[in-house]
Coordinates of C-alpha atoms in Angstrom, one line a residue:
M1 CA 6.4 -6.6 21.1
K2 CA 4.4 -7.1 18.0
S3 CA 3.1 -10.5 18.7
I4 CA 1.5 -11.2 15.3
N5 CA 4.9 -11.3 13.7
K6 CA 5.9 -14.1 16.0
L7 CA 2.9 -16.1 14.7
I8 CA 3.8 -15.3 11.1
A9 CA 7.3 -16.6 11.7
S10 CA 6.5 -19.5 13.9
A11 CA 4.9 -22.0 11.6
A12 CA 3.6 -22.4 8.1
V13 CA 0.5 -24.3 7.3
V14 CA 0.8 -26.5 4.2
L15 CA -1.7 -25.1 1.8
G16 CA -3.0 -27.1 -1.2
L17 CA -2.9 -24.2 -3.7
G18 CA -4.7 -24.6 -7.0
A19 CA -1.6 -23.6 -9.1
M20 CA -2.3 -21.5 -12.2
S21 CA -1.3 -23.3 -15.3
T22 CA 1.0 -20.4 -16.1
S23 CA 3.2 -21.9 -13.4
C24 CA 3.4 -18.5 -11.6
V25 CA 2.6 -20.2 -8.3
N26 CA 4.9 -22.6 -6.5
D27 CA 3.5 -26.1 -6.1
L28 CA 3.7 -26.8 -2.4
D29 CA 4.3 -30.2 -0.8
L30 CA 1.3 -31.9 0.8
T31 CA 3.4 -33.2 3.7
P32 CA 5.6 -30.7 5.5
E33 CA 9.4 -31.2 5.7
D34 CA 9.8 -28.3 8.1
P35 CA 9.1 -29.5 11.7
R36 CA 7.5 -26.2 12.5
S37 CA 4.9 -26.7 9.7
F38 CA 1.6 -28.5 10.1
T39 CA -1.2 -29.9 8.1
W40 CA -5.0 -29.3 8.2
A41 CA -5.4 -32.6 10.1
D42 CA -3.3 -31.0 12.9
I43 CA -5.6 -27.9 12.7
A44 CA -8.8 -30.0 12.9
N45 CA -7.4 -31.9 15.9
D46 CA -6.2 -28.7 17.8
P47 CA -7.7 -25.6 16.3
D48 CA -6.9 -23.4 19.3
T49 CA -3.2 -24.0 18.7
Y50 CA -3.0 -24.1 14.9
L51 CA -5.9 -22.2 13.4
P52 CA -4.6 -18.7 14.3
Q53 CA -1.3 -19.6 12.6
A54 CA -3.1 -20.9 9.5
L55 CA -4.9 -17.5 9.3
N56 CA -1.6 -15.7 9.7
K57 CA -0.5 -17.3 6.4
C58 CA -3.3 -15.2 4.7
Y59 CA -2.0 -12.1 6.4
S60 CA 1.7 -12.8 5.9
V61 CA 1.4 -12.8 2.1
L62 CA 0.7 -9.1 2.4
A63 CA 4.0 -8.6 4.3
V64 CA 6.6 -11.0 2.9
S65 CA 7.4 -12.6 -0.4
G66 CA 7.9 -16.1 1.0
Q67 CA 8.0 -18.2 4.2
S68 CA 11.8 -18.8 4.5
G69 CA 13.3 -15.4 4.9
E70 CA 13.7 -12.2 3.0
G71 CA 15.0 -13.9 -0.2
S72 CA 12.4 -16.6 -0.4
A73 CA 9.3 -16.3 -2.6
D74 CA 5.9 -18.0 -3.1
L75 CA 6.1 -16.9 -6.7
K76 CA 8.3 -18.4 -9.5
G77 CA 10.0 -16.3 -12.2
M78 CA 10.2 -13.0 -10.5
D79 CA 12.8 -11.4 -8.2
A80 CA 11.7 -12.2 -4.6
G81 CA 11.9 -8.6 -3.5
K82 CA 9.9 -7.3 -6.4
S83 CA 7.2 -10.0 -5.8
C84 CA 6.4 -8.7 -2.3
Y85 CA 2.8 -7.4 -2.3
Q86 CA 3.6 -3.7 -1.5
R87 CA 6.6 -3.4 -3.7
A88 CA 4.9 -5.1 -6.7
L89 CA 2.0 -2.7 -6.4
F90 CA 4.3 0.3 -5.9
I91 CA 6.2 -0.4 -9.1
L92 CA 3.0 -0.1 -11.2
N93 CA 1.0 2.4 -9.1
E94 CA 3.7 4.9 -8.2
K95 CA 6.5 4.7 -10.7
S96 CA 4.1 5.1 -13.5
T97 CA 3.1 8.5 -12.1
D98 CA 4.4 11.9 -11.3
E99 CA 5.4 10.9 -7.8
C100 CA 8.7 9.1 -8.2
A101 CA 11.3 7.8 -10.6
W102 CA 13.8 4.9 -10.3
I103 CA 17.3 5.3 -11.5
Y104 CA 17.9 1.8 -12.8
T105 CA 16.6 0.0 -15.8
E106 CA 16.6 -3.6 -14.5
D107 CA 13.6 -5.8 -15.3
G108 CA 12.2 -3.0 -17.4
V109 CA 11.4 -0.6 -14.6
D110 CA 12.3 2.2 -16.9
N111 CA 9.3 1.1 -19.1
I112 CA 7.0 1.7 -16.1
V113 CA 8.7 5.1 -15.4
K114 CA 8.3 6.2 -19.0
G115 CA 4.8 4.7 -19.7
S116 CA 6.0 2.2 -22.3
W117 CA 4.9 -1.2 -20.9
T118 CA 3.5 -4.0 -23.0
N119 CA 1.6 -7.2 -22.4
G120 CA 4.9 -9.0 -22.3
H121 CA 6.3 -6.9 -19.5
G122 CA 7.7 -9.1 -16.7
L123 CA 6.7 -6.8 -13.8
V124 CA 3.1 -6.5 -15.1
Y125 CA 3.0 -10.3 -15.2
G126 CA 4.6 -10.6 -11.8
T127 CA 2.3 -8.2 -10.0
Y128 CA -0.8 -9.9 -11.5
S129 CA 0.6 -13.2 -10.4
R130 CA 1.3 -12.0 -6.9
L131 CA -2.3 -11.0 -6.5
Y132 CA -3.5 -14.4 -7.6
V133 CA -1.2 -16.1 -5.1
I134 CA -2.9 -14.1 -2.4
I135 CA -6.3 -15.1 -3.8
A136 CA -5.3 -18.7 -3.9
I137 CA -4.0 -18.8 -0.4
C138 CA -7.2 -17.2 1.0
N139 CA -9.3 -19.5 -1.1
D140 CA -7.5 -22.5 0.4
F141 CA -7.9 -21.3 3.9
I142 CA -11.7 -20.7 3.5
R143 CA -12.1 -24.0 1.7
Q144 CA -10.2 -26.0 4.3
V145 CA -11.9 -24.5 7.3
E146 CA -15.3 -25.3 5.8
A147 CA -14.2 -28.9 5.1
S148 CA -12.4 -29.5 8.3
G149 CA -15.4 -30.0 10.6
I150 CA -14.3 -27.3 13.0
E151 CA -17.2 -25.6 14.7
L152 CA -17.3 -22.3 12.9
N153 CA -19.1 -20.2 15.6
N154 CA -17.4 -21.7 18.6
K155 CA -15.4 -18.9 20.3
T156 CA -12.4 -19.8 22.4
T157 CA -9.6 -17.7 23.8
M158 CA -7.6 -18.3 20.6
N159 CA -10.0 -18.5 17.8
C160 CA -13.4 -18.1 16.1
A161 CA -13.3 -19.9 12.8
A162 CA -16.2 -18.0 11.3
Q163 CA -14.5 -14.7 12.0
Y164 CA -11.2 -16.0 10.6
V165 CA -13.1 -16.9 7.4
R166 CA -14.5 -13.4 7.2
E167 CA -11.0 -11.9 7.5
A168 CA -9.6 -14.2 4.8
R169 CA -12.5 -13.1 2.6
A170 CA -11.5 -9.5 3.3
I171 CA -7.9 -10.1 2.3
R172 CA -9.0 -11.9 -0.8
A173 CA -11.3 -8.9 -1.6
L174 CA -8.3 -6.6 -1.2
A175 CA -6.5 -8.5 -3.8
Y176 CA -9.5 -8.5 -6.1
Y177 CA -9.8 -4.7 -5.6
N178 CA -6.2 -4.3 -6.8
V179 CA -7.0 -6.5 -9.8
L180 CA -10.2 -4.6 -10.6
D181 CA -8.4 -1.3 -10.3
M182 CA -5.2 -2.2 -12.3
W183 CA -6.5 -4.6 -14.9
G184 CA -10.3 -4.4 -14.9
N185 CA -10.8 -7.5 -17.1
A186 CA -9.1 -10.4 -15.4
G187 CA -9.7 -13.9 -13.9
W188 CA -12.1 -15.2 -11.3
V189 CA -11.6 -18.1 -8.9
D190 CA -13.0 -18.6 -5.4
E191 CA -13.2 -21.4 -2.7
T192 CA -16.1 -23.1 -4.4
V193 CA -14.0 -24.5 -7.3
P194 CA -11.8 -27.6 -6.9
Y195 CA -8.1 -27.5 -6.4
G196 CA -6.1 -27.0 -9.6
T197 CA -8.9 -25.1 -11.3
N198 CA -7.6 -22.1 -13.3
P199 CA -9.3 -18.7 -12.9
T200 CA -12.0 -18.1 -15.5
P201 CA -12.2 -14.9 -17.6
I202 CA -14.3 -12.2 -16.1
V203 CA -15.0 -8.7 -17.4
R204 CA -14.7 -5.6 -15.3
K205 CA -18.4 -5.0 -14.8
D206 CA -18.9 -8.5 -13.5
L207 CA -15.8 -8.4 -11.3
Y208 CA -17.0 -5.1 -9.8
A209 CA -20.5 -6.6 -9.0
K210 CA -19.0 -9.7 -7.3
L211 CA -16.6 -7.6 -5.3
V212 CA -19.3 -5.2 -4.1
A213 CA -21.6 -8.1 -3.1
E214 CA -18.8 -9.8 -1.3
L215 CA -17.8 -6.8 0.7
K216 CA -21.4 -5.9 1.6
D217 CA -21.9 -9.4 2.9
I218 CA -18.7 -9.3 5.0
I219 CA -19.7 -6.0 6.5
A220 CA -23.3 -7.1 7.2
T221 CA -22.1 -10.3 9.0
W222 CA -19.2 -8.7 10.9
P223 CA -19.9 -9.3 14.7
A224 CA -20.9 -6.2 16.6
D225 CA -18.7 -7.4 19.5
A226 CA -15.6 -8.1 17.4
K227 CA -12.5 -6.7 19.1
L228 CA -9.8 -4.9 17.2
V229 CA -6.7 -7.2 17.1
Y230 CA -3.3 -5.8 16.3
G231 CA -2.1 -6.9 12.8
R232 CA -5.6 -7.9 11.7
V233 CA -8.3 -6.0 9.7
G234 CA -11.2 -4.5 11.5
L235 CA -14.6 -3.5 10.3
D236 CA -13.6 0.0 9.4
G237 CA -10.8 -1.3 7.2
V238 CA -13.3 -3.4 5.2
K239 CA -15.7 -0.4 5.0
T240 CA -12.8 1.7 3.6
L241 CA -12.1 -0.9 1.0
L242 CA -15.7 -0.9 -0.1
A243 CA -15.7 2.9 -0.1
K244 CA -12.7 2.8 -2.4
V245 CA -14.5 0.6 -4.8
Y246 CA -17.5 3.0 -4.8
L247 CA -15.2 6.0 -5.2
N248 CA -13.9 4.6 -8.5
A249 CA -17.2 3.2 -9.8
E250 CA -17.5 5.7 -12.6
I251 CA -14.1 4.6 -13.9
Y252 CA -14.8 0.9 -13.4
V253 CA -18.3 0.5 -14.6
G254 CA -19.6 4.0 -15.6
E255 CA -21.9 4.3 -12.6
N256 CA -22.0 7.0 -10.0
H257 CA -21.9 5.6 -6.5
Y258 CA -20.6 8.6 -4.6
A259 CA -23.6 8.5 -2.3
E260 CA -22.7 5.0 -1.1
C261 CA -19.1 6.1 -0.8
L262 CA -20.0 9.1 1.3
D263 CA -22.3 7.1 3.6
L264 CA -19.4 4.7 4.4
C265 CA -16.9 7.6 4.9
N266 CA -19.3 9.3 7.3
Q267 CA -19.7 6.0 9.2
I268 CA -16.0 5.5 9.5
I269 CA -15.3 9.1 10.5
A270 CA -18.1 9.0 13.2
N271 CA -16.6 5.9 14.7
H272 CA -13.2 7.7 15.2
Q273 CA -14.3 11.1 16.4
G274 CA -13.6 12.2 19.9
G275 CA -9.8 11.7 20.1
G276 CA -6.6 12.6 18.3
F277 CA -6.0 15.7 16.4
K278 CA -8.9 18.2 17.1
N279 CA -11.0 15.1 18.0
S280 CA -10.9 13.9 14.4
G281 CA -9.4 10.5 15.2
L282 CA -6.3 11.4 13.2
A283 CA -3.0 10.8 14.9
N284 CA -1.8 14.1 16.4
H285 CA 1.5 14.1 14.4
Y286 CA 1.7 13.2 10.7
L287 CA 5.3 12.0 10.6
A288 CA 4.7 9.7 13.6
V289 CA 2.3 7.7 11.4
F290 CA 5.2 6.5 9.3
S291 CA 7.8 6.0 12.0
A292 CA 9.1 3.0 13.9
N293 CA 6.4 2.8 16.6
N294 CA 3.5 3.6 14.4
D295 CA 1.9 0.3 15.6
R296 CA 0.3 2.6 18.2
Y297 CA -2.0 3.9 15.4
M298 CA -2.9 0.4 14.0
P299 CA -6.2 -1.4 14.8
G300 CA -5.7 -2.8 18.3
G301 CA -2.7 -0.5 18.9
S302 CA -2.0 1.4 22.1
K303 CA -3.6 4.7 20.9
P304 CA -7.2 3.8 20.2
D305 CA -8.1 7.5 20.2
E306 CA -5.6 8.0 17.3
N307 CA -6.4 4.8 15.4
E308 CA -5.6 6.4 12.0
I309 CA -4.3 3.3 10.3
L310 CA -7.5 1.5 9.5
W311 CA -5.7 -1.5 7.9
G312 CA -2.0 -2.0 8.0
V313 CA 0.7 -4.6 7.6
P314 CA 2.9 -5.3 10.7
Y315 CA 6.7 -5.2 10.3
E316 CA 9.3 -5.9 13.0
N317 CA 13.1 -6.2 12.7
T318 CA 13.4 -9.7 14.2
Y319 CA 10.3 -11.5 12.9
T320 CA 9.1 -10.0 9.6
Q321 CA 11.8 -9.5 7.0
A322 CA 11.4 -8.6 3.3
Y323 CA 13.0 -6.7 0.5
G324 CA 9.6 -5.0 0.1
G325 CA 7.2 -3.3 2.5
T326 CA 8.5 -0.5 4.6
R327 CA 12.1 -1.6 4.2
Y328 CA 11.8 -0.9 0.5
L329 CA 10.2 2.5 1.1
M330 CA 13.2 3.5 3.2
A331 CA 16.2 1.8 1.7
A332 CA 15.3 2.8 -1.9
A333 CA 14.9 6.4 -0.8
L334 CA 18.2 6.6 1.1
S335 CA 21.9 6.6 0.3
N336 CA 25.0 7.4 2.3
G337 CA 26.3 10.5 0.5
S338 CA 29.8 11.9 0.2
A339 CA 29.5 15.6 0.8
N340 CA 31.2 16.8 3.9
T341 CA 28.8 19.6 4.8
Y342 CA 25.7 21.0 3.3
A343 CA 27.5 24.2 2.4
E344 CA 30.2 22.3 0.4
V345 CA 28.1 20.2 -1.9
D346 CA 29.1 20.1 -5.5
I347 CA 26.1 19.3 -7.7
A348 CA 28.2 18.9 -10.9
K349 CA 30.1 16.0 -9.3
S350 CA 26.9 14.4 -8.0
K351 CA 27.9 14.9 -4.3
Y352 CA 25.2 15.0 -1.7
K353 CA 24.9 14.6 2.0
M354 CA 22.8 11.9 3.5
A355 CA 23.2 9.1 6.0
C356 CA 20.7 6.2 6.3
A357 CA 21.5 6.1 10.1
D358 CA 19.9 9.5 10.4
Y359 CA 16.6 7.9 9.5
G360 CA 17.0 5.0 12.0
I361 CA 18.0 2.2 9.6
N362 CA 21.2 0.5 8.4
D363 CA 20.2 0.0 4.7
Q364 CA 20.6 2.2 1.7
W365 CA 20.0 1.5 -2.0
G366 CA 19.9 5.1 -3.3
C367 CA 17.7 4.5 -6.3
M368 CA 14.3 6.3 -5.9
H369 CA 13.5 10.0 -5.9
A370 CA 10.7 12.5 -6.6
R371 CA 9.8 13.9 -10.0
E372 CA 9.9 17.7 -10.1
Q373 CA 6.2 18.2 -10.8
F374 CA 5.4 16.3 -7.6
S375 CA 7.9 18.4 -5.6
D376 CA 6.3 21.5 -6.9
K377 CA 3.1 20.6 -5.0
F378 CA 4.8 21.3 -1.6
I379 CA 4.3 25.1 -1.6
D380 CA 3.4 25.7 2.1
A381 CA 6.5 26.3 4.1
N382 CA 4.8 25.1 7.3
D383 CA 3.7 21.8 5.8
V384 CA 5.5 19.1 7.7
R385 CA 4.9 16.4 5.1
D386 CA 8.2 17.1 3.3
D387 CA 10.2 18.1 6.4
L388 CA 12.5 15.0 6.2
W389 CA 13.2 15.3 2.4
C390 CA 16.7 16.1 1.1
K391 CA 16.7 19.1 -1.2
E392 CA 19.2 21.6 -2.6
A393 CA 21.0 22.2 0.7
A394 CA 21.9 18.6 0.8
G395 CA 23.0 18.5 -2.9
F396 CA 19.8 17.4 -4.6
T397 CA 18.2 19.1 -7.6
K398 CA 14.4 19.4 -8.0
E399 CA 14.7 18.8 -11.8
N400 CA 15.0 15.4 -13.3
T401 CA 17.1 16.2 -16.4
D402 CA 19.0 12.9 -15.8
Y403 CA 16.9 10.8 -13.5
S404 CA 19.4 8.0 -13.7
K405 CA 21.4 10.0 -11.1
Y406 CA 20.1 9.5 -7.6
N407 CA 20.3 13.2 -6.6
N408 CA 18.7 14.3 -9.9
G409 CA 15.4 14.9 -8.0
Y410 CA 14.6 15.5 -4.4
A411 CA 15.0 12.5 -2.0
A412 CA 11.3 12.3 -0.9
I413 CA 11.6 10.6 2.5
K414 CA 8.4 9.8 4.3
F415 CA 8.8 6.4 5.9
T416 CA 11.5 6.2 8.6
N417 CA 12.6 3.8 11.3
L418 CA 12.8 6.7 13.8
L419 CA 11.3 6.3 17.3
T420 CA 8.9 8.9 18.5
K421 CA 7.9 9.8 22.0
E422 CA 4.6 8.6 23.5
D423 CA 2.9 11.8 22.3
G424 CA 4.2 11.2 18.7
T425 CA 6.9 13.8 18.6
F426 CA 10.5 13.2 17.8
Y427 CA 13.3 13.4 20.4
L428 CA 15.1 16.7 19.4
N429 CA 18.5 18.1 20.2
D430 CA 16.9 21.5 20.5
E431 CA 13.2 21.4 21.5
T432 CA 12.8 25.1 20.5
A433 CA 14.0 24.6 16.9
P434 CA 12.1 23.1 14.0
V435 CA 12.0 19.4 13.2
T436 CA 14.8 18.7 10.7
I437 CA 16.8 15.6 10.2
D438 CA 19.8 17.3 11.9
N439 CA 17.8 18.3 14.9
I440 CA 16.4 14.8 15.5
S441 CA 18.4 13.4 18.4
A442 CA 20.1 10.0 18.9
A443 CA 17.2 8.8 21.1
S444 CA 15.0 8.8 18.0
K445 CA 17.7 7.0 16.0
A446 CA 18.2 4.2 18.5
L447 CA 17.3 1.5 15.9
S448 CA 19.8 2.7 13.3
A449 CA 21.9 -0.5 13.5
N450 CA 18.9 -2.6 12.2
V451 CA 18.6 -3.5 8.5
H452 CA 14.9 -4.3 8.8
P453 CA 12.6 -1.7 10.1
D454 CA 9.9 -1.8 12.8
T455 CA 7.7 0.5 10.9
D456 CA 4.3 -0.9 10.0
L457 CA 2.8 -0.3 6.5
P458 CA -0.5 1.5 6.3
L459 CA -2.8 0.2 3.6
F460 CA -5.8 2.5 4.4
R461 CA -5.8 5.6 6.6
L462 CA -8.4 7.7 8.2
A463 CA -6.9 10.8 6.5
D464 CA -7.7 9.2 3.1
V465 CA -11.3 8.7 4.3
Y466 CA -11.6 12.5 5.1
L467 CA -10.3 13.3 1.6
M468 CA -12.6 10.8 0.0
K469 CA -15.5 12.5 1.8
A470 CA -14.5 15.8 0.2
E471 CA -14.2 14.2 -3.2
C472 CA -17.8 12.8 -3.0
F473 CA -18.9 16.4 -3.0
V474 CA -16.3 17.9 -5.4
L475 CA -16.6 15.2 -8.1
G476 CA -19.8 13.4 -7.2
G477 CA -22.1 16.2 -5.9
Q478 CA -22.9 14.3 -2.7
G479 CA -22.8 16.0 0.7
D480 CA -22.3 19.8 1.1
A481 CA -19.5 22.3 0.5
A482 CA -19.0 23.2 4.1
S483 CA -18.5 19.5 5.2
A484 CA -16.3 18.8 2.3
L485 CA -14.1 21.8 3.0
A486 CA -13.9 20.9 6.7
A487 CA -12.9 17.4 5.9
V488 CA -9.9 18.6 3.8
N489 CA -8.9 21.3 6.3
V490 CA -8.6 18.9 9.2
V491 CA -6.1 16.9 7.2
R492 CA -4.2 20.1 6.1
E493 CA -4.1 21.6 9.6
R494 CA -2.8 18.4 11.1
A495 CA 0.1 18.7 8.5
G496 CA 0.7 22.3 9.5
A497 CA -0.6 23.7 6.2
A498 CA -3.0 26.7 6.1
A499 CA -6.7 26.0 6.0
W500 CA -8.5 26.6 2.7
S501 CA -11.5 28.9 2.2
N502 CA -12.7 27.1 -1.0
L503 CA -12.2 23.8 -2.7
T504 CA -11.6 22.8 -6.4
S505 CA -11.0 19.4 -8.0
D506 CA -7.4 20.3 -9.0
A507 CA -6.6 21.5 -5.5
L508 CA -8.1 18.3 -4.0
L509 CA -6.1 16.1 -6.3
D510 CA -2.9 17.9 -5.3
E511 CA -3.8 17.6 -1.6
R512 CA -4.2 13.8 -2.1
A513 CA -0.7 13.7 -3.6
R514 CA 0.8 15.6 -0.6
E515 CA -1.0 13.5 2.0
L516 CA -1.0 10.0 0.5
Y517 CA 2.2 9.9 -1.6
W518 CA 4.0 6.5 -1.7
E519 CA 0.9 4.7 -0.3
N520 CA -0.1 3.2 -3.7
H521 CA -3.0 5.5 -4.5
R522 CA -1.6 7.9 -7.1
R523 CA -2.2 6.1 -10.3
S524 CA -5.8 5.4 -9.4
D525 CA -6.3 9.0 -8.4
L526 CA -4.9 10.4 -11.6
V527 CA -7.1 8.0 -13.6
R528 CA -10.2 9.0 -11.7
Y529 CA -9.4 12.7 -12.3
H530 CA -8.7 12.0 -16.0
K531 CA -5.1 13.2 -15.6
F532 CA -3.2 10.0 -16.1
T533 CA -2.8 9.6 -19.8
S534 CA -3.4 13.2 -20.9
G535 CA -4.3 16.6 -19.5
Y536 CA -1.3 16.6 -17.1
N537 CA 2.3 15.6 -17.9
W538 CA 5.5 15.2 -15.8
A539 CA 9.2 14.6 -16.3
W540 CA 9.9 11.5 -18.6
K541 CA 6.2 10.6 -19.0
G542 CA 6.1 9.2 -22.5
G543 CA 9.9 8.9 -22.6
V544 CA 10.7 12.6 -23.0
Y545 CA 12.0 15.0 -20.4
E546 CA 9.2 17.5 -20.8
G547 CA 6.6 14.7 -20.6
T548 CA 4.0 13.9 -23.2
D549 CA 0.7 12.1 -23.4
I550 CA 0.5 8.4 -23.4
N551 CA -2.3 6.2 -24.8
D552 CA -5.7 6.4 -23.3
Y553 CA -5.9 2.6 -23.1
Q554 CA -3.1 2.7 -20.5
T555 CA -5.4 3.5 -17.7
V556 CA -5.3 -0.2 -17.1
F557 CA -2.5 -2.7 -17.6
P558 CA -2.6 -5.5 -20.1
L559 CA -3.5 -9.1 -19.3
P560 CA 0.0 -10.8 -19.4
A561 CA 1.0 -12.5 -22.6
N562 CA 2.1 -15.5 -20.5
L563 CA -1.4 -15.9 -19.1
I564 CA -3.0 -15.8 -22.5
A565 CA -0.5 -18.3 -23.9
A566 CA -1.4 -20.7 -21.1
Q567 CA -5.2 -20.0 -21.2
P568 CA -6.1 -18.7 -24.7
E569 CA -9.7 -18.0 -23.6
F570 CA -8.3 -14.8 -21.9
A571 CA -7.5 -13.4 -25.3
S572 CA -11.2 -12.5 -25.8
I573 CA -11.1 -10.1 -22.8
Q574 CA -7.7 -8.6 -23.3
N575 CA -7.9 -4.9 -22.5
P576 CA -8.2 -2.8 -25.7
G577 CA -5.0 -1.4 -27.2
Y578 CA -2.8 -4.3 -26.0

């Protein structure tokens, strides 16, 4: 049982959020009406009981959109599902790229798909606001702990306030990393300012410096004896976050920090070697990392030798329910199709065969599929990373000539609610046959009556760290060719793909797409390789089927018009072009 989800669901601390004057954050009552809720006075009186649950509010905002079920939201003015952290990021970071398209136009999603967003776009505003909700909640936790009189370094069975503060700072840093990456120029607010204080304008270079300093301090003060706890971030998760910041430093501030990135990657890899696939620390089976019992591979999970998920968000059918997270990644990619057999599909009539129950879940939205240029990257027949996709045999076309049709593009299914064996393999009808959705047996599909998945959401994975190490050499000239190639090949070989004998920047970018798709890295990767606005086009980029260049300034999103209307001082740092 995933106990952290019980804590997330069991109670809600009343947080005194400093609401932004744009009214994008709900004002929360100072006195709780819910008998399960509690105040900071309760926490100060009994920190062992209540402080862990207060911390879990900081973690829960990465998993759910609100505290009162799947349809609730901490954020006003945006659909609850779309305001969920993972889904909000996905809309901007994946639908704007070659990886996927969305068949509907609601809320202007088609503007994101086609690269035609503006500073008045509601989803841009909503995502920006969601990140500042996370920042506000973490600020409040840090501020309240420091003001409560709780002994920070007193360790008990249930808590250590100083460590909880470090973790809240790490979560806040994650949100600021997203802001830095997606907006650059933005707002700054921390726990030192009074309640109700609006974020102040900050330019990208200064935000970068603050974030680097913050992460370095968190890492330096992280206790050597800190235990990995399921559902919480560990030291390697924080190091990966800092490595990500350094990896993108040339884009963010025009500085080369690949040496610092490589040093962190080597530290993380060294800490995980000795177990898992070829002693790399990677999980032995790629598809298991995205299946129902992938909690094994989380920090504090039951497979410490395969602790591939360095920072993840727990989900469980009973306790953690959202229209975002891994439910979104499954339901949006699935639909119960009408074709009787694979051999009888009729493409012209938009028939296709698919059943969400085959993927271990009872939910299907049928609205998200792959763009053809992304599908073209899967050229190795032995690569398992597209083994669960639905393609021509199931009635899907690779081309996106009319992407408003669900089967006009492959159904790129990565996340499932399927159970795996203890060794990470699926239960199969025929153990001698390849892994296909038809060959996966009922034992793996035992959770198929559930609407909400048990599959945890990876934020950072060890496989990404290996690929980052290779990039430090290919783009940054740090390290050596042999180590870079070995780092890529261990990722490829785990996926069943053939090892490479040489490495180029274009090949590495494609390998990142194959390994990390739908994990909210693609837009940032394309920007870093200078392929996002021009130099590489995909179906419907720029609003035309063949794809066309978009504006260079679109490597970042605009500061929302609503923000500038409420705080005119932000107009001076609006990103160029908007």
